[in-house]
């Protein structure tokens, strides 16, 4: 029997260092200026600044390999404290607000040539999806 793997991401992340500036919307405090993983839906920002999931931020990032910048708002989706053995760094997982179609196409085009990040933990199994497949057979 084959188990289905869980996929919670809408877009594939890419292992790329991103020059950016991310500021908190409410007080314009600088949260960080380096991203590590990037997708057309969001990025992981290196940050030692205390922030909370759900906070709104403003992002300005340079599209890797180009001189083009994308400015958008985002929400902090995850705060990584660096306590787990697989955490590579402290930082913030950001979920971008929907990008304009031109910006999204450019980002997808640039990122398709870049490698995905190495997995840091085992892939989860989608037990509900597997059970559904079993019941259909």
GROMACS .gro file of C-alpha atoms in nm:
model
  137
    1UNK     CA    1   0.000   0.000   0.000
    2UNK     CA    2   0.126   0.347  -0.088
    3UNK     CA    3   0.075   0.641   0.146
    4UNK     CA    4  -0.001   0.992   0.020
    5UNK     CA    5   0.240   1.265   0.127
    6UNK     CA    6   0.106   1.583   0.283
    7UNK     CA    7   0.163   1.905   0.092
    8UNK     CA    8   0.066   2.226   0.268
    9UNK     CA    9   0.233   2.467   0.030
   10UNK     CA   10   0.071   2.632  -0.266
   11UNK     CA   11   0.404   2.707  -0.436
   12UNK     CA   12   0.744   2.538  -0.433
   13UNK     CA   13   1.005   2.711  -0.221
   14UNK     CA   14   1.349   2.775  -0.364
   15UNK     CA   15   1.681   2.793  -0.181
   16UNK     CA   16   1.795   3.142  -0.272
   17UNK     CA   17   1.939   3.431  -0.075
   18UNK     CA   18   1.722   3.740  -0.122
   19UNK     CA   19   1.815   4.103  -0.063
   20UNK     CA   20   1.513   4.269   0.096
   21UNK     CA   21   1.383   4.503   0.360
   22UNK     CA   22   1.095   4.399   0.580
   23UNK     CA   23   0.938   4.644   0.824
   24UNK     CA   24   0.652   4.598   1.067
   25UNK     CA   25   0.352   4.796   0.947
   26UNK     CA   26   0.244   4.935   1.287
   27UNK     CA   27   0.575   5.097   1.387
   28UNK     CA   28   0.799   5.061   1.079
   29UNK     CA   29   1.061   4.873   1.281
   30UNK     CA   30   1.309   4.691   1.057
   31UNK     CA   31   1.262   4.315   1.104
   32UNK     CA   32   1.530   4.197   0.863
   33UNK     CA   33   1.703   4.240   0.530
   34UNK     CA   34   1.790   3.886   0.418
   35UNK     CA   35   1.557   3.615   0.297
   36UNK     CA   36   1.665   3.251   0.264
   37UNK     CA   37   1.379   3.060   0.103
   38UNK     CA   38   1.155   3.223  -0.154
   39UNK     CA   39   0.840   3.126  -0.342
   40UNK     CA   40   0.579   3.326  -0.527
   41UNK     CA   41   0.364   3.301  -0.210
   42UNK     CA   42   0.615   3.403   0.057
   43UNK     CA   43   0.963   3.376   0.203
   44UNK     CA   44   1.164   3.295   0.513
   45UNK     CA   45   1.324   3.607   0.661
   46UNK     CA   46   1.629   3.590   0.887
   47UNK     CA   47   1.539   3.791   1.196
   48UNK     CA   48   1.628   3.819   1.563
   49UNK     CA   49   1.361   4.082   1.626
   50UNK     CA   50   1.064   3.981   1.842
   51UNK     CA   51   0.754   3.957   1.625
   52UNK     CA   52   0.427   3.766   1.639
   53UNK     CA   53   0.232   3.550   1.399
   54UNK     CA   54  -0.047   3.747   1.237
   55UNK     CA   55   0.138   4.080   1.232
   56UNK     CA   56   0.127   4.275   0.907
   57UNK     CA   57   0.458   4.372   0.744
   58UNK     CA   58   0.575   4.561   0.436
   59UNK     CA   59   0.822   4.384   0.208
   60UNK     CA   60   1.054   4.521  -0.057
   61UNK     CA   61   1.263   4.250  -0.223
   62UNK     CA   62   1.499   4.236  -0.516
   63UNK     CA   63   1.405   3.960  -0.759
   64UNK     CA   64   1.710   3.729  -0.760
   65UNK     CA   65   1.936   3.775  -1.062
   66UNK     CA   66   1.764   4.097  -1.172
   67UNK     CA   67   1.759   4.466  -1.086
   68UNK     CA   68   1.382   4.454  -1.037
   69UNK     CA   69   1.216   4.510  -0.699
   70UNK     CA   70   0.880   4.387  -0.578
   71UNK     CA   71   0.697   4.580  -0.308
   72UNK     CA   72   0.412   4.407  -0.129
   73UNK     CA   73   0.253   4.355   0.208
   74UNK     CA   74   0.272   4.025   0.393
   75UNK     CA   75   0.158   3.854   0.709
   76UNK     CA   76   0.388   3.677   0.953
   77UNK     CA   77   0.273   3.317   0.923
   78UNK     CA   78   0.537   3.154   1.142
   79UNK     CA   79   0.793   3.257   1.400
   80UNK     CA   80   1.102   3.033   1.416
   81UNK     CA   81   1.289   3.058   1.746
   82UNK     CA   82   1.574   2.823   1.648
   83UNK     CA   83   1.498   2.575   1.926
   84UNK     CA   84   1.435   2.266   1.713
   85UNK     CA   85   1.734   2.067   1.597
   86UNK     CA   86   1.637   2.114   1.231
   87UNK     CA   87   1.589   2.493   1.253
   88UNK     CA   88   1.873   2.645   1.054
   89UNK     CA   89   1.822   2.996   1.189
   90UNK     CA   90   1.590   3.228   1.380
   91UNK     CA   91   1.346   3.406   1.158
   92UNK     CA   92   0.998   3.468   1.027
   93UNK     CA   93   0.790   3.287   0.769
   94UNK     CA   94   0.608   3.548   0.562
   95UNK     CA   95   0.297   3.496   0.349
   96UNK     CA   96   0.274   3.757   0.074
   97UNK     CA   97  -0.047   3.936  -0.012
   98UNK     CA   98  -0.151   3.841  -0.367
   99UNK     CA   99   0.109   3.977  -0.609
  100UNK     CA  100   0.021   4.149  -0.933
  101UNK     CA  101   0.022   3.909  -1.229
  102UNK     CA  102   0.336   4.061  -1.383
  103UNK     CA  103   0.531   4.039  -1.056
  104UNK     CA  104   0.411   3.685  -0.992
  105UNK     CA  105   0.505   3.569  -1.343
  106UNK     CA  106   0.852   3.723  -1.316
  107UNK     CA  107   0.911   3.566  -0.975
  108UNK     CA  108   0.795   3.222  -1.093
  109UNK     CA  109   1.010   3.245  -1.406
  110UNK     CA  110   1.323   3.337  -1.209
  111UNK     CA  111   1.264   3.080  -0.934
  112UNK     CA  112   1.205   2.783  -1.163
  113UNK     CA  113   1.580   2.774  -1.236
  114UNK     CA  114   1.676   2.759  -0.868
  115UNK     CA  115   1.703   2.448  -0.651
  116UNK     CA  116   1.455   2.370  -0.373
  117UNK     CA  117   1.592   2.381  -0.018
  118UNK     CA  118   1.710   2.055   0.134
  119UNK     CA  119   1.444   1.905   0.360
  120UNK     CA  120   1.524   1.943   0.729
  121UNK     CA  121   1.268   1.697   0.862
  122UNK     CA  122   1.086   1.390   0.734
  123UNK     CA  123   0.792   1.437   0.498
  124UNK     CA  124   0.455   1.400   0.670
  125UNK     CA  125   0.199   1.146   0.558
  126UNK     CA  126  -0.153   1.253   0.463
  127UNK     CA  127  -0.348   0.988   0.654
  128UNK     CA  128  -0.692   1.131   0.566
  129UNK     CA  129  -0.608   1.132   0.195
  130UNK     CA  130  -0.472   0.778   0.216
  131UNK     CA  131  -0.786   0.656   0.397
  132UNK     CA  132  -1.001   0.822   0.132
  133UNK     CA  133  -0.812   0.641  -0.144
  134UNK     CA  134  -0.850   0.308   0.036
  135UNK     CA  135  -1.224   0.357   0.074
  136UNK     CA  136  -1.259   0.429  -0.301
  137UNK     CA  137  -1.084   0.106  -0.403
   0.00000   0.00000   0.00000
